[in-house]
Short mmCIF file of C-alpha atoms in Angstrom, two decimals:
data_model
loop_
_atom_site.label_atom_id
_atom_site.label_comp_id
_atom_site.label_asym_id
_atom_site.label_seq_id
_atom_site.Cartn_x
_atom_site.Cartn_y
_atom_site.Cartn_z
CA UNK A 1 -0.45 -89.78 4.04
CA UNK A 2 -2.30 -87.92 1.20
CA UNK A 3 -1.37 -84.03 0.26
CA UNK A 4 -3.44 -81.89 -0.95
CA UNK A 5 -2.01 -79.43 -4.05
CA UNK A 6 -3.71 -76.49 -4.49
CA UNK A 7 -3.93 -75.18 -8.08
CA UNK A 8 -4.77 -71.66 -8.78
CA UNK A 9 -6.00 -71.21 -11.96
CA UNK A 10 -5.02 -68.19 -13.97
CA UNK A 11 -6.52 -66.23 -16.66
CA UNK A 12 -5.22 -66.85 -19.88
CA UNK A 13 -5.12 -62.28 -19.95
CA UNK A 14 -3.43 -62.07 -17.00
CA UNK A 15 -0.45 -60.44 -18.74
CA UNK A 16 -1.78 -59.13 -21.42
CA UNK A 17 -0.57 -56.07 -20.01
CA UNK A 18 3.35 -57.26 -21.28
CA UNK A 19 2.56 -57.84 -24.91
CA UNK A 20 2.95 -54.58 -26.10
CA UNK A 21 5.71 -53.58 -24.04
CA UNK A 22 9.20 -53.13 -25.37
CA UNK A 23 12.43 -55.05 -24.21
CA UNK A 24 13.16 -51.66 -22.54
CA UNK A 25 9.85 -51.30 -20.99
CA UNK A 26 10.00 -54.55 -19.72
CA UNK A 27 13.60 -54.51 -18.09
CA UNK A 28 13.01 -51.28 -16.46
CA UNK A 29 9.57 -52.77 -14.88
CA UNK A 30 11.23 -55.42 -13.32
CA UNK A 31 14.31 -53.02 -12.42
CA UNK A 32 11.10 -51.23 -10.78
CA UNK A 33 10.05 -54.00 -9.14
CA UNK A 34 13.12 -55.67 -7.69
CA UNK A 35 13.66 -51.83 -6.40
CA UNK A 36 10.68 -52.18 -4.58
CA UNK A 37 11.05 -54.88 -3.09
CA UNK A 38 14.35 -54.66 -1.30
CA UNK A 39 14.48 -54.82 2.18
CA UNK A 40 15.72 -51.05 2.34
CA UNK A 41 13.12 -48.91 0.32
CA UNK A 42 10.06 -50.89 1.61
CA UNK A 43 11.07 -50.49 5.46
CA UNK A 44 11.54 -46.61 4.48
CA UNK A 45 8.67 -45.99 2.41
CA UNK A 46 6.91 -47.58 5.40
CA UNK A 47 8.62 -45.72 7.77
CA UNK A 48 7.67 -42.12 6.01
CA UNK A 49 4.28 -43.54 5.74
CA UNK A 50 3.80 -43.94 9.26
CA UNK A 51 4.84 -40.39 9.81
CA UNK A 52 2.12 -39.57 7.78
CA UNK A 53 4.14 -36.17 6.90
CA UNK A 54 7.94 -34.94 6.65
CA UNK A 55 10.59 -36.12 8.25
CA UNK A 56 13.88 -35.62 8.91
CA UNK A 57 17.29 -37.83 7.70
CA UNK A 58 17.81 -38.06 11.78
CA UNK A 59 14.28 -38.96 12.37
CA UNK A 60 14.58 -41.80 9.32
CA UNK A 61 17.58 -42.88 10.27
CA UNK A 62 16.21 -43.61 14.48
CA UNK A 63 13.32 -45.36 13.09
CA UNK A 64 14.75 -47.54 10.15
CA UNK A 65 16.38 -50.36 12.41
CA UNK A 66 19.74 -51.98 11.30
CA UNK A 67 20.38 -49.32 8.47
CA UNK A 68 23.82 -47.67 7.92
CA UNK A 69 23.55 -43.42 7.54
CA UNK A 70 25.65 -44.31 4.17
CA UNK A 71 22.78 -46.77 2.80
CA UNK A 72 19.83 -44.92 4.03
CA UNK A 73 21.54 -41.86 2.02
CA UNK A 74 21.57 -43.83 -1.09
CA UNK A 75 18.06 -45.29 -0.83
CA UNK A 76 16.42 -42.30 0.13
CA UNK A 77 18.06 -40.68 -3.39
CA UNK A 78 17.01 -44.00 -5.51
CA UNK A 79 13.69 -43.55 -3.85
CA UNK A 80 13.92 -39.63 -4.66
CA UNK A 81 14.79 -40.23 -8.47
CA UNK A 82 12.37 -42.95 -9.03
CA UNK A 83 9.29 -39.99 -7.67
CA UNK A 84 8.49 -42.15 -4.90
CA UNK A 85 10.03 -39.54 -2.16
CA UNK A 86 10.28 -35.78 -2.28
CA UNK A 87 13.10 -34.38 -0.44
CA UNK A 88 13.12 -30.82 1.05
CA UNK A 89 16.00 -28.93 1.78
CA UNK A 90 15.73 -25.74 4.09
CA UNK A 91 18.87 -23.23 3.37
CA UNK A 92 19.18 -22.59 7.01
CA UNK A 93 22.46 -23.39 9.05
CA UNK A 94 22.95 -26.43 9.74
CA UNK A 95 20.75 -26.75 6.56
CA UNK A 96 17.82 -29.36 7.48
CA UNK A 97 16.79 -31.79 5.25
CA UNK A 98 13.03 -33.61 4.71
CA UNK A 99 11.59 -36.52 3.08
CA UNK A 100 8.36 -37.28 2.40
CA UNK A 101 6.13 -39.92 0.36
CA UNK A 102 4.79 -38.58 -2.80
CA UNK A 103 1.73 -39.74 -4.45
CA UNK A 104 3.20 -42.02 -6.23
CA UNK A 105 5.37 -43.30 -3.47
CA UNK A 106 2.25 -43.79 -1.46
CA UNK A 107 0.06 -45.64 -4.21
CA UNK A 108 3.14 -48.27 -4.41
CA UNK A 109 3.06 -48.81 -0.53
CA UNK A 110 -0.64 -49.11 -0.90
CA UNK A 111 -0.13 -51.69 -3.74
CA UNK A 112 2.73 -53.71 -1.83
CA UNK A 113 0.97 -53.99 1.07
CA UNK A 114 -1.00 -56.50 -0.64
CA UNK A 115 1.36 -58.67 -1.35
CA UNK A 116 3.24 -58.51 2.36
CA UNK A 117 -0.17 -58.93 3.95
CA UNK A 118 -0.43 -62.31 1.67
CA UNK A 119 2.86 -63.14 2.28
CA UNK A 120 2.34 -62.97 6.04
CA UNK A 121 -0.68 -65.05 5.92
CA UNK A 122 0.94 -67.75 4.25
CA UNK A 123 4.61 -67.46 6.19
CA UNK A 124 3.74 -71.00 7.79
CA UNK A 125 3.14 -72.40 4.36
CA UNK A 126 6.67 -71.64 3.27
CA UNK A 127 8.57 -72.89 5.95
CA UNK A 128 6.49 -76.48 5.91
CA UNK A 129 7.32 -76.19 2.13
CA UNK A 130 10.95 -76.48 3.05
CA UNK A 131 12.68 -79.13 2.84
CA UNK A 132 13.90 -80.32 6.75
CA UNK A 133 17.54 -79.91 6.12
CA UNK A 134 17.56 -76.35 4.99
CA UNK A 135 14.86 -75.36 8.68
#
């Protein structure tokens, strides 16, 4: 039985982009990036993309399967700090809350959606890459 390896070759400039960065600037891209790629603020920033518009913590909350109010609190204010979501609060009693995706927020999504659509592709890949056991 013969296997065939594929081999992608990269360019040697492919991270050129890192040699002028700082220690700094380098940890807090790949605090950026492991951020972004937890299962909680990708399912929300997806979520609030769907809307296509504001919506409520409630509304969030219904459509986010499996999360907790307590996490979906503190993701929504990671997300908030990092300028990825803009959150709207309406002094009215009960005082209602918003969140939206902000430009930046949505060029992310439209970056990472890359990558998921790749990884969904090769999904089969993976799991014949495994070793039997661990199936």
């Amino acid at each position: 039985m013969y296997t065939n390896l594929k081999v992608t070759v990269m360019k040697d400039d492919i991270f050129d982009f890192c040699r002028n960065m700082s220690d700094e600037q380098d940890a807090r891209a790949r605090q950026m990036l492991e951020r972004a790629a937890a299962k909680w603020p990708l399912r929300v920033l997806h979520v609030l993309s769907e809307a296509n518009g504001p919506l409520r913590f409630s509304r969030v909350l219904e459509r986010v399967e499996d999360i907790s109010q307590k996490v979906l609190t503190q993701t929504l204010r990671t997300l908030e700090s990092d300028g990825l979501v803009i959150r709207t609060l309406y002094p009215q009693v009960p005082p209602r809350v918003e969140y939206e995706l902000t430009p930046l927020g949505r060029e992310l999504l439209t970056q990472v959606v890359s990558l998921w659509r790749w990884i969904v592709v090769h999904l089969n890949e993976f799991d014949a890459a495994k070793p039997a056991a661990s199936r």
